[in-house]
Amino acid sequence: MNEKNEAENRDKSKTQIDVSEDMTAWKRKTSLFLSSQALSLFGSSLVQYAITWYITIKTQSGIMMTIAIICGFLPTFFLSPFAGVWADRFNRKHLIIISDSFIAISTLVLALLFMLGYQATWLLFAAMSLRAIGSGIQSPAVSAIIPQIVPKKHLSRINALNSSAHSFVSLLSPLLSGALLSIAPIESVFFIDVVTAAIAVFFLSVFLHVPPHKKALQKTNTGYFSDLKLGVKYIWKHDFIRLFFIFCAVFFFLAAPACFLTPLQVTRKFGNNVLHLTAIEIAFSIGMLVGGLIMAAWQGFRNKIHTVAMAGFVFSLFTVVLGFIPVFPVYLIIMGILGLAMPFFNTPATVLFQQKVDPNYLGRVFGVLGMLTSSIMPLSMLLFGPLADIIKVDWIIIASGSLIFVVGLIVFFSKVLIEEGETDSLLESTAPQQFN
């Protein structure tokens, strides 16, 4: 009898040790993955700010800013659906490494050309397009690999912490980018991005071990377009995903002025000063950092759609206020509040997809979402960018903020969205045999 009890105790102890090791393993993998991505993002943010401010200060043109934005987003629009298929078919870690490396090489070529004296604006547009190709491949793979590492019940907290880490990076990068641009040529910023990307790729390659997901190990008999078609059908047949995609598309279209025209608004209203541009990015990043930490601790309302709707209301209200502010310090406070609202929108939206979408379709769902976000913003700027050279930016921002509030009301009273926001149930495919 004593031997039996001892054996049971040994089994229980072993089980507890295994559970403890599993808990330690996912936390270690998550920390390594998120920190490497934050480092890579830091270099990319430096370049993004440097290019945007360089074009803004050099041209002060809404049309030139629109061209830059289109170059930065349009390649992602065409590539994201296929990148989503790749994220479902292939090893997601390998895709992230390849895309990071491609971005670093593109930036290195741009830096060398600038050093040799080739500093035409079109080179910046070309570099933004190439970097967008890499980002288009990377984004759905990153979003889809997180549920492979993180237990389902911890997704909200980890996504919120990831948002805070990105916000902290966004807080440091404009400071350093602005400081470097004031004392050194722009190519110095480009070289920093190359170094950070190389370090991130090294750590992912050597230290992060994530087994390929199930579909990546299976032989695929269908073509890319067939897989993409299946992904689109999956999205369309589920009312929740379809309606939420439509909401995101409308929100991103209307949020474009607050996201992309504020640098132009600041230069025209408060002066052509890189410190002003740095300050608004810092204020927004501080707001996002604080919002992410609040979301990590609170995790939002029980119904995630309520959290998303609340964020939309706050964003719309203070976007409208942004159009009336005549004093720069108050303007910075409002930018901070806008930043604060973003994690309350992004985190529950991301978690909803990660929890509800069939894992076999997760890459394609995020790929199509990336296509939407990368196309809606440029399409919006095709309207708002040239319009900003005709109408005061203030009025454009006020109008767009008012319309966001109306969209938020529609979401808040949507029965389909509210019902799905209450549960974590998986939206299964009705055609699993097509993935064998």
Coordinates of C-alpha atoms in Angstrom, one line a residue, residues 5-391:
N5 CA 1.1 5.7 -2.5
E6 CA 4.7 6.5 -3.1
A7 CA 4.3 5.7 -6.8
E8 CA 1.2 8.0 -7.0
N9 CA 3.1 10.8 -5.3
R10 CA 6.0 10.4 -7.7
D11 CA 3.6 10.6 -10.7
K12 CA 2.0 13.7 -9.2
S13 CA 5.4 15.3 -8.6
K14 CA 6.4 14.5 -12.2
T15 CA 3.2 15.9 -13.6
Q16 CA 3.7 19.1 -11.6
I17 CA 7.3 19.4 -12.8
D18 CA 6.2 18.9 -16.4
V19 CA 3.5 21.6 -16.1
S20 CA 6.0 23.9 -14.5
E21 CA 8.5 23.3 -17.3
D22 CA 5.8 23.9 -19.9
M23 CA 4.9 27.2 -18.2
T24 CA 8.5 28.3 -18.2
A25 CA 9.0 27.2 -21.8
W26 CA 6.2 29.3 -23.3
K27 CA 7.2 32.3 -21.2
R28 CA 10.8 32.0 -22.3
K29 CA 9.8 31.6 -26.0
T30 CA 7.4 34.5 -25.8
S31 CA 9.9 36.8 -24.2
L32 CA 12.5 35.9 -26.8
F33 CA 10.2 36.3 -29.7
L34 CA 8.6 39.6 -28.6
S35 CA 12.0 41.1 -27.6
S36 CA 13.5 40.2 -31.0
Q37 CA 10.5 41.7 -32.8
A38 CA 10.7 44.8 -30.7
L39 CA 14.4 45.3 -31.5
S40 CA 13.6 44.9 -35.2
L41 CA 10.7 47.3 -34.9
F42 CA 13.0 49.8 -33.2
G43 CA 15.2 50.0 -36.3
S44 CA 12.3 50.1 -38.7
S45 CA 10.6 52.9 -36.7
L46 CA 13.8 54.9 -36.9
V47 CA 13.8 54.6 -40.7
Q48 CA 10.0 55.3 -41.0
Y49 CA 10.2 58.5 -38.9
A50 CA 13.4 59.6 -40.7
I51 CA 11.9 59.1 -44.2
T52 CA 8.5 60.7 -43.3
W53 CA 10.1 63.8 -41.6
Y54 CA 12.6 64.1 -44.4
I55 CA 9.8 64.2 -47.0
T56 CA 7.5 66.4 -44.9
I57 CA 10.2 69.0 -44.1
K58 CA 11.7 69.0 -47.6
T59 CA 8.4 69.3 -49.5
Q60 CA 5.6 70.3 -47.1
S61 CA 3.2 68.8 -49.7
G62 CA 0.2 66.8 -49.0
I63 CA 0.5 65.1 -52.5
M64 CA 4.1 64.1 -51.8
M65 CA 3.1 62.6 -48.4
T66 CA 0.3 60.8 -50.1
I67 CA 2.8 59.2 -52.6
A68 CA 5.0 58.2 -49.7
I69 CA 2.1 56.6 -47.9
I70 CA 0.9 54.7 -51.1
C71 CA 4.5 53.4 -51.6
G72 CA 4.5 52.2 -48.0
F73 CA 1.2 50.5 -48.1
L74 CA 0.3 49.5 -51.7
P75 CA 2.8 46.6 -52.0
T76 CA 1.4 45.1 -48.8
F77 CA -2.1 45.3 -50.3
F78 CA -1.1 43.1 -53.3
L79 CA 1.1 40.7 -51.2
S80 CA -0.8 40.2 -48.0
P81 CA -3.3 37.7 -49.3
F82 CA -0.5 35.5 -50.6
A83 CA 1.5 36.1 -47.5
G84 CA -1.4 34.8 -45.5
V85 CA -1.4 31.6 -47.6
W86 CA 2.3 31.3 -47.0
A87 CA 1.8 31.8 -43.2
D88 CA -0.6 28.9 -43.3
R89 CA 1.5 26.6 -45.6
F90 CA 5.0 27.2 -44.4
N91 CA 7.1 27.5 -41.2
R92 CA 6.1 30.9 -39.8
K93 CA 9.4 31.5 -38.0
H94 CA 11.2 31.0 -41.3
L95 CA 8.9 33.5 -43.0
I96 CA 9.6 36.1 -40.3
I97 CA 13.4 35.6 -40.6
I98 CA 13.3 35.9 -44.4
S99 CA 11.1 39.1 -44.4
D100 CA 13.3 40.7 -41.7
S101 CA 16.4 40.0 -43.8
F102 CA 14.8 41.3 -47.0
I103 CA 13.9 44.6 -45.2
A104 CA 17.4 44.9 -43.8
I105 CA 19.1 44.4 -47.3
S106 CA 16.7 46.9 -48.9
T107 CA 17.6 49.5 -46.2
L108 CA 21.4 48.8 -46.6
V109 CA 21.2 49.4 -50.4
L110 CA 19.4 52.7 -49.7
A111 CA 22.0 53.8 -47.2
L112 CA 24.9 53.0 -49.6
L113 CA 23.2 55.0 -52.4
F114 CA 22.7 58.0 -50.1
M115 CA 26.3 57.8 -49.1
L116 CA 27.4 57.9 -52.7
G117 CA 25.4 61.1 -53.3
Y118 CA 22.2 59.6 -54.9
Q119 CA 19.6 61.3 -52.7
A120 CA 16.6 61.7 -55.0
T121 CA 13.2 61.5 -53.3
W122 CA 12.1 58.7 -55.6
L123 CA 14.7 56.5 -54.0
L124 CA 12.9 56.9 -50.7
F125 CA 9.7 56.0 -52.3
A126 CA 11.3 52.9 -53.8
A127 CA 12.8 51.9 -50.5
M128 CA 9.4 52.3 -48.8
S129 CA 7.9 50.0 -51.3
L130 CA 10.5 47.3 -50.8
R131 CA 10.2 47.5 -47.1
A132 CA 6.4 47.2 -47.4
I133 CA 6.9 43.9 -49.3
G134 CA 8.9 42.6 -46.4
S135 CA 6.3 43.8 -43.9
G136 CA 3.5 42.3 -45.9
I137 CA 5.1 38.9 -45.6
Q138 CA 6.1 39.3 -41.9
S139 CA 2.8 40.7 -40.5
P140 CA 0.4 37.7 -40.9
A141 CA 3.2 35.3 -39.9
V142 CA 3.8 37.2 -36.6
S143 CA 0.1 37.4 -35.8
A144 CA -0.4 33.7 -36.6
I145 CA 2.6 32.4 -34.7
I146 CA 1.8 34.0 -31.4
P147 CA -1.1 31.5 -30.6
Q148 CA 1.4 28.7 -31.3
I149 CA 3.6 30.0 -28.4
V150 CA 1.1 31.5 -26.0
P151 CA -1.7 29.6 -24.2
K152 CA -5.1 30.8 -25.2
K153 CA -6.0 32.2 -21.8
H154 CA -3.0 34.4 -21.8
L155 CA -3.4 35.9 -25.3
S156 CA -5.1 39.1 -24.1
R157 CA -2.3 39.9 -21.6
I158 CA 0.5 39.0 -24.0
N159 CA -0.9 41.0 -26.9
A160 CA -1.4 44.0 -24.6
L161 CA 2.2 43.7 -23.3
N162 CA 3.4 43.4 -26.9
S163 CA 1.5 46.6 -27.7
S164 CA 3.2 48.3 -24.7
A165 CA 6.6 47.1 -25.9
H166 CA 6.0 48.5 -29.4
S167 CA 4.8 51.7 -27.8
F168 CA 8.0 52.0 -25.8
V169 CA 10.0 51.4 -29.0
S170 CA 7.9 54.1 -30.7
L171 CA 8.6 56.4 -27.8
L172 CA 12.4 56.0 -28.1
S173 CA 12.7 55.9 -31.9
P174 CA 11.4 59.4 -32.7
L175 CA 13.6 60.8 -30.0
L176 CA 16.7 59.1 -31.4
S177 CA 15.6 59.6 -35.0
G178 CA 15.1 63.4 -34.5
A179 CA 18.4 63.7 -32.6
L180 CA 20.3 61.8 -35.4
L181 CA 18.7 63.9 -38.2
S182 CA 19.8 67.1 -36.4
I183 CA 23.5 66.0 -36.1
A184 CA 24.1 63.4 -38.8
P185 CA 22.9 62.5 -42.3
I186 CA 19.9 60.3 -42.8
E187 CA 21.9 57.3 -43.9
S188 CA 23.1 56.9 -40.3
V189 CA 19.6 56.0 -39.3
F190 CA 19.4 53.5 -42.2
F191 CA 22.5 51.7 -40.9
I192 CA 21.0 51.4 -37.4
D193 CA 18.1 49.5 -38.9
V194 CA 20.4 47.1 -40.7
V195 CA 22.2 46.3 -37.4
T196 CA 19.0 45.8 -35.3
A197 CA 17.5 43.6 -38.0
A198 CA 20.6 41.4 -38.1
I199 CA 20.6 40.9 -34.4
A200 CA 16.9 40.0 -34.3
V201 CA 17.3 37.5 -37.1
F202 CA 20.3 35.9 -35.3
F203 CA 18.3 35.4 -32.1
L204 CA 15.3 34.0 -33.9
S205 CA 17.4 31.6 -35.9
V206 CA 19.6 30.3 -33.1
F207 CA 17.6 30.5 -29.9
L208 CA 13.8 30.4 -30.7
H209 CA 12.5 26.9 -31.3
V210 CA 8.9 26.8 -32.5
P211 CA 7.7 23.6 -34.2
P212 CA 5.9 24.2 -37.5
H213 CA 2.2 24.2 -37.2
K214 CA 0.2 21.2 -38.4
K215 CA -0.6 22.4 -41.9
A216 CA 3.0 23.3 -42.5
L217 CA 3.9 19.7 -42.1
Q218 CA 1.2 18.4 -44.5
K219 CA 1.6 18.0 -48.2
T220 CA -0.4 20.6 -50.0
N221 CA -2.2 19.6 -53.2
T222 CA -4.0 22.8 -53.9
G223 CA -2.6 26.0 -55.6
Y224 CA -2.1 29.4 -54.0
F225 CA -5.2 30.8 -55.5
S226 CA -7.2 27.8 -54.4
D227 CA -6.0 28.3 -50.8
L228 CA -6.6 32.0 -51.0
K229 CA -10.2 31.3 -52.3
L230 CA -10.8 29.0 -49.4
G231 CA -9.6 31.6 -47.0
V232 CA -11.9 34.3 -48.5
K233 CA -14.9 31.8 -48.4
Y234 CA -14.1 31.1 -44.7
I235 CA -14.2 34.8 -43.9
W236 CA -17.3 35.5 -45.9
K237 CA -19.4 32.6 -44.5
H238 CA -18.9 33.7 -40.9
D239 CA -21.0 36.8 -40.2
F240 CA -18.8 37.9 -37.3
I241 CA -15.6 38.0 -39.3
R242 CA -17.2 39.5 -42.3
L243 CA -18.9 42.3 -40.3
F244 CA -15.8 43.0 -38.2
F245 CA -13.7 43.3 -41.4
I246 CA -16.1 45.8 -42.8
F247 CA -16.0 47.8 -39.5
C248 CA -12.2 47.7 -39.5
A249 CA -12.1 48.9 -43.2
V250 CA -14.4 51.9 -42.4
F251 CA -12.5 52.7 -39.2
F252 CA -9.1 52.7 -40.9
F253 CA -10.5 54.8 -43.8
L254 CA -11.8 57.5 -41.4
A255 CA -8.8 57.3 -39.1
A256 CA -6.3 58.0 -41.8
P257 CA -6.4 61.9 -41.4
A258 CA -5.6 61.6 -37.7
C259 CA -2.8 59.2 -38.4
F260 CA -1.2 60.7 -41.5
L261 CA -2.2 64.4 -41.7
T262 CA -1.2 65.4 -38.2
P263 CA 2.4 66.1 -39.2
L264 CA 1.2 68.3 -42.0
Q265 CA -1.3 70.0 -39.6
V266 CA 1.5 70.7 -37.1
T267 CA 4.0 72.1 -39.6
R268 CA 1.3 74.5 -41.0
K269 CA -0.2 75.5 -37.6
F270 CA 2.8 75.5 -35.2
G271 CA 5.8 75.9 -37.5
N272 CA 8.2 73.9 -39.6
N273 CA 10.2 72.3 -36.8
V274 CA 11.4 68.7 -36.5
L275 CA 11.1 69.0 -32.7
H276 CA 7.3 69.5 -33.0
L277 CA 7.1 66.4 -35.2
T278 CA 9.1 64.5 -32.7
A279 CA 6.9 65.7 -29.8
I280 CA 3.6 64.5 -31.3
E281 CA 5.0 61.1 -32.0
I282 CA 6.4 60.9 -28.4
A283 CA 3.0 62.0 -27.0
F284 CA 1.2 59.4 -29.0
S285 CA 3.6 56.7 -28.1
I286 CA 3.4 57.5 -24.4
G287 CA -0.4 57.2 -24.6
M288 CA -0.1 53.8 -26.3
L289 CA 2.4 52.6 -23.8
V290 CA 0.1 53.5 -20.9
G291 CA -2.9 52.1 -22.7
G292 CA -1.1 48.8 -23.3
L293 CA -0.1 48.5 -19.7
I294 CA -3.7 49.2 -18.6
M295 CA -5.0 46.6 -21.0
A296 CA -2.4 44.0 -19.7
A297 CA -3.7 44.5 -16.2
W298 CA -7.4 45.0 -16.9
Q299 CA -7.8 43.0 -20.2
G300 CA -10.9 45.0 -21.1
F301 CA -14.6 44.4 -20.6
R302 CA -15.8 40.8 -20.6
N303 CA -17.3 41.4 -24.0
K304 CA -14.3 42.4 -26.2
I305 CA -16.6 44.2 -28.7
H306 CA -17.6 46.6 -25.9
T307 CA -13.9 47.4 -25.4
V308 CA -13.4 48.0 -29.1
A309 CA -16.5 50.2 -29.3
M310 CA -15.3 52.2 -26.3
A311 CA -11.9 52.8 -27.9
G312 CA -13.7 54.0 -31.1
F313 CA -15.8 56.5 -29.2
V314 CA -12.7 57.9 -27.4
F315 CA -10.7 58.1 -30.6
S316 CA -13.5 59.8 -32.4
L317 CA -14.2 62.4 -29.7
F318 CA -10.6 63.5 -29.3
T319 CA -9.9 63.4 -33.1
V320 CA -12.6 66.1 -33.3
V321 CA -11.0 68.0 -30.5
L322 CA -7.7 67.9 -32.3
G323 CA -9.1 70.1 -35.0
F324 CA -9.9 72.9 -32.6
I325 CA -6.6 73.1 -30.6
P326 CA -4.7 76.4 -31.1
V327 CA -2.0 75.7 -28.4
F328 CA 0.7 73.1 -29.0
P329 CA 1.1 71.8 -25.4
V330 CA -2.7 71.0 -25.3
Y331 CA -2.3 69.5 -28.8
L332 CA 0.3 67.1 -27.3
I333 CA -2.1 66.1 -24.5
I334 CA -4.8 65.2 -27.0
M335 CA -2.3 63.2 -29.1
G336 CA -1.5 61.3 -25.9
I337 CA -5.2 60.5 -25.3
L338 CA -5.5 59.2 -28.9
G339 CA -2.5 57.0 -28.4
L340 CA -4.1 55.7 -25.1
A341 CA -7.2 54.6 -27.0
M342 CA -5.4 52.5 -29.6
P343 CA -4.5 49.4 -27.4
F344 CA -8.1 49.2 -26.4
F345 CA -9.0 48.8 -30.1
N346 CA -6.1 46.8 -31.4
T347 CA -5.6 44.3 -28.5
P348 CA -9.2 42.9 -28.3
A349 CA -9.5 42.9 -32.1
T350 CA -6.4 40.8 -32.5
V351 CA -7.3 38.4 -29.7
L352 CA -10.8 37.9 -31.1
F353 CA -9.3 36.7 -34.4
Q354 CA -6.6 34.6 -32.6
Q355 CA -9.2 32.9 -30.4
K356 CA -12.0 32.4 -32.9
V357 CA -10.4 31.7 -36.3
D358 CA -9.6 28.1 -37.2
P359 CA -5.8 27.7 -36.9
N360 CA -5.7 26.4 -40.5
Y361 CA -7.0 29.7 -41.7
L362 CA -5.4 32.1 -39.3
G363 CA -2.6 33.2 -41.6
R364 CA -5.0 33.9 -44.4
V365 CA -7.4 35.8 -42.2
F366 CA -4.6 38.1 -41.0
G367 CA -3.4 38.3 -44.5
V368 CA -6.7 39.6 -45.8
L369 CA -6.9 41.9 -42.8
G370 CA -3.4 43.2 -43.8
M371 CA -4.7 43.7 -47.4
L372 CA -7.6 45.7 -46.0
T373 CA -5.5 47.9 -43.8
S374 CA -2.8 48.5 -46.4
S375 CA -5.3 49.4 -49.1
I376 CA -7.8 51.4 -47.1
M377 CA -5.3 53.8 -45.8
P378 CA -3.8 54.8 -49.2
L379 CA -7.3 55.0 -50.8
S380 CA -8.3 57.3 -48.0
M381 CA -5.2 59.4 -48.5
L382 CA -5.9 59.6 -52.2
L383 CA -8.9 61.7 -51.1
F384 CA -7.6 63.4 -47.9
G385 CA -4.0 64.1 -49.1
P386 CA -4.9 66.3 -52.1
L387 CA -7.9 67.7 -50.2
A388 CA -5.4 68.9 -47.5
D389 CA -3.9 71.2 -50.1
I390 CA -7.3 72.7 -50.7
I391 CA -9.1 72.6 -47.4

